Short mmCIF file of C-alpha atoms in Angstrom, two decimals:
data_model
loop_
_atom_site.label_atom_id
_atom_site.label_comp_id
_atom_site.label_asym_id
_atom_site.label_seq_id
_atom_site.Cartn_x
_atom_site.Cartn_y
_atom_site.Cartn_z
CA MET A 1136 -10.16 -40.51 -0.71
CA GLN A 1137 -9.37 -40.44 2.92
CA THR A 1138 -7.21 -43.67 2.39
CA ALA A 1139 -5.14 -42.08 0.06
CA ILE A 1140 -4.42 -39.25 1.88
CA GLU A 1141 -3.56 -40.94 4.63
CA ASN A 1142 -0.94 -42.90 2.57
CA SER A 1143 0.45 -40.39 0.86
CA THR A 1144 3.77 -39.02 1.19
CA GLN A 1145 2.11 -35.29 0.62
CA SER A 1146 -1.45 -34.28 -0.39
CA PHE A 1147 -3.07 -30.76 -1.18
CA VAL A 1148 -6.53 -30.59 -1.16
CA ILE A 1149 -8.63 -27.12 -2.59
CA ARG A 1150 -11.83 -26.78 -0.57
CA HIS A 1151 -15.18 -24.67 -1.84
CA LYS A 1152 -17.67 -24.12 0.47
CA GLY A 1153 -16.19 -26.87 2.67
CA ARG A 1154 -16.64 -29.60 -0.30
CA ALA A 1155 -13.01 -31.07 -1.80
CA ILE A 1156 -12.75 -30.16 -5.42
CA ALA A 1157 -9.56 -31.15 -6.21
CA MET A 1158 -6.79 -33.03 -4.90
CA ILE A 1159 -3.25 -34.15 -5.59
CA HIS A 1160 -1.52 -36.86 -3.85
CA TRP A 1161 2.54 -37.40 -4.07
CA LEU A 1162 4.71 -40.00 -3.16
CA GLY A 1163 8.24 -38.74 -2.70
CA ASP A 1164 11.55 -39.65 -1.43
CA TYR A 1165 12.24 -35.67 -0.42
CA GLY A 1166 15.23 -36.15 -2.89
CA MET A 1167 15.54 -37.48 -6.47
CA HIS A 1168 12.22 -38.84 -7.29
CA TRP A 1169 8.70 -37.60 -6.63
CA PHE A 1170 5.57 -39.95 -8.42
CA MET A 1171 2.11 -37.66 -8.96
CA LYS A 1172 -0.09 -40.84 -7.69
CA GLU A 1173 -3.40 -38.91 -8.05
CA PHE A 1174 -4.17 -35.63 -9.40
CA VAL A 1175 -7.93 -34.95 -9.71
CA VAL A 1176 -10.48 -31.95 -10.59
CA HIS A 1177 -13.79 -32.07 -9.82
CA LYS A 1178 -15.31 -31.66 -13.60
CA ASP A 1179 -17.89 -28.72 -12.43
CA TYR A 1180 -14.28 -27.03 -11.85
CA GLN A 1181 -12.07 -27.95 -14.56
CA GLY A 1182 -10.87 -25.54 -16.77
CA LYS A 1183 -10.84 -22.60 -14.28
CA MET A 1184 -6.97 -22.88 -13.66
CA ILE A 1185 -7.77 -24.82 -10.60
CA GLY A 1186 -5.83 -27.90 -12.15
CA THR A 1187 -3.05 -25.54 -12.91
CA PHE A 1188 -2.89 -23.85 -9.66
CA LEU A 1189 -2.93 -26.81 -7.45
CA TYR A 1190 -0.13 -28.29 -9.80
CA ARG A 1191 2.16 -25.11 -9.36
CA TYR A 1192 1.57 -25.04 -5.98
CA SER A 1193 2.54 -28.54 -5.27
CA GLU A 1194 5.68 -28.47 -7.59
CA ASN A 1195 6.86 -25.58 -5.40
CA PHE A 1196 6.62 -27.18 -1.89
CA ILE A 1197 8.81 -30.27 -4.21
CA LYS A 1198 11.22 -27.40 -4.53
CA SER A 1199 11.16 -25.67 -1.28
CA THR A 1200 12.30 -29.52 0.20
CA MET A 1201 15.74 -29.69 -2.46
CA LYS A 1202 18.68 -28.49 -1.66
CA LEU A 1203 20.31 -25.78 -4.09
CA GLY A 1204 21.56 -27.13 -6.99
CA TRP A 1205 19.42 -30.47 -6.81
CA LYS A 1206 17.18 -31.80 -9.35
CA ALA A 1207 14.19 -34.06 -9.06
CA CYS A 1208 12.22 -36.25 -11.17
CA ILE A 1209 8.70 -36.19 -11.46
CA ASP A 1210 6.69 -38.89 -12.87
CA LEU A 1211 3.10 -39.25 -13.33
CA ARG A 1212 0.56 -41.61 -15.65
CA SER A 1213 -1.86 -39.37 -17.60
CA ALA A 1214 -5.10 -40.59 -17.73
CA GLN A 1215 -6.35 -40.91 -21.16
CA GLY A 1216 -6.95 -37.90 -22.97
CA LYS A 1217 -5.28 -35.89 -20.31
CA GLU A 1218 -1.90 -35.94 -21.87
CA PRO A 1219 -2.15 -32.22 -23.15
CA PHE A 1220 -2.91 -30.76 -19.90
CA TYR A 1221 0.00 -32.60 -18.82
CA GLN A 1222 2.28 -31.04 -21.48
CA LYS A 1223 0.90 -27.56 -20.97
CA ILE A 1224 2.55 -27.55 -17.11
CA GLY A 1225 5.99 -28.82 -18.68
CA PHE A 1226 5.74 -32.27 -18.55
CA GLN A 1227 7.34 -34.55 -21.86
CA LEU A 1228 5.30 -37.34 -23.29
CA LEU A 1229 7.90 -40.30 -23.20
CA THR A 1230 7.51 -43.06 -26.13
CA GLU A 1231 8.48 -46.55 -25.60
CA GLN A 1232 11.51 -46.64 -27.21
CA GLU A 1233 12.95 -43.75 -24.99
CA SER A 1234 11.89 -45.02 -21.56
CA GLY A 1235 10.20 -48.67 -22.41
CA SER A 1236 7.21 -49.55 -21.54
CA GLY A 1237 5.08 -48.51 -18.89
CA MET A 1238 4.32 -51.56 -16.84
CA GLU A 1239 1.61 -52.21 -14.08
CA LYS A 1240 0.01 -55.68 -12.03
CA MET A 1241 -3.20 -55.11 -10.31
CA ILE A 1242 -3.20 -57.72 -7.42
CA GLU A 1243 -6.16 -58.51 -5.00
CA ARG A 1244 -6.59 -60.25 -1.39
CA THR A 1245 -8.94 -62.81 -1.92
CA VAL A 1246 -8.21 -64.72 1.47
CA GLU A 1247 -9.00 -63.78 4.75
#
């Protein structure tokens, strides 16, 4: 978690009694594009509006960095089954026909 925080463009963490219970990490260019790198709410705190609050707080931060009249795109990759949450906070599900296939490549360092 610490490495993710240190290497994000912007991170926000909610703590309860000193323990991190929710976090959101962003990569962004402070211009036209932001990518929600990680968004996690501890299972014991899900369904209590904490994730919604954290997302709205983050979105307001992003808006505060924009010039009047600017638009920015926020992208994310949803965990399977979490799409309804993101749709509830305003995200649109993109189909392969609309935006092409999502792609990824995992790499590993195997030599010292």
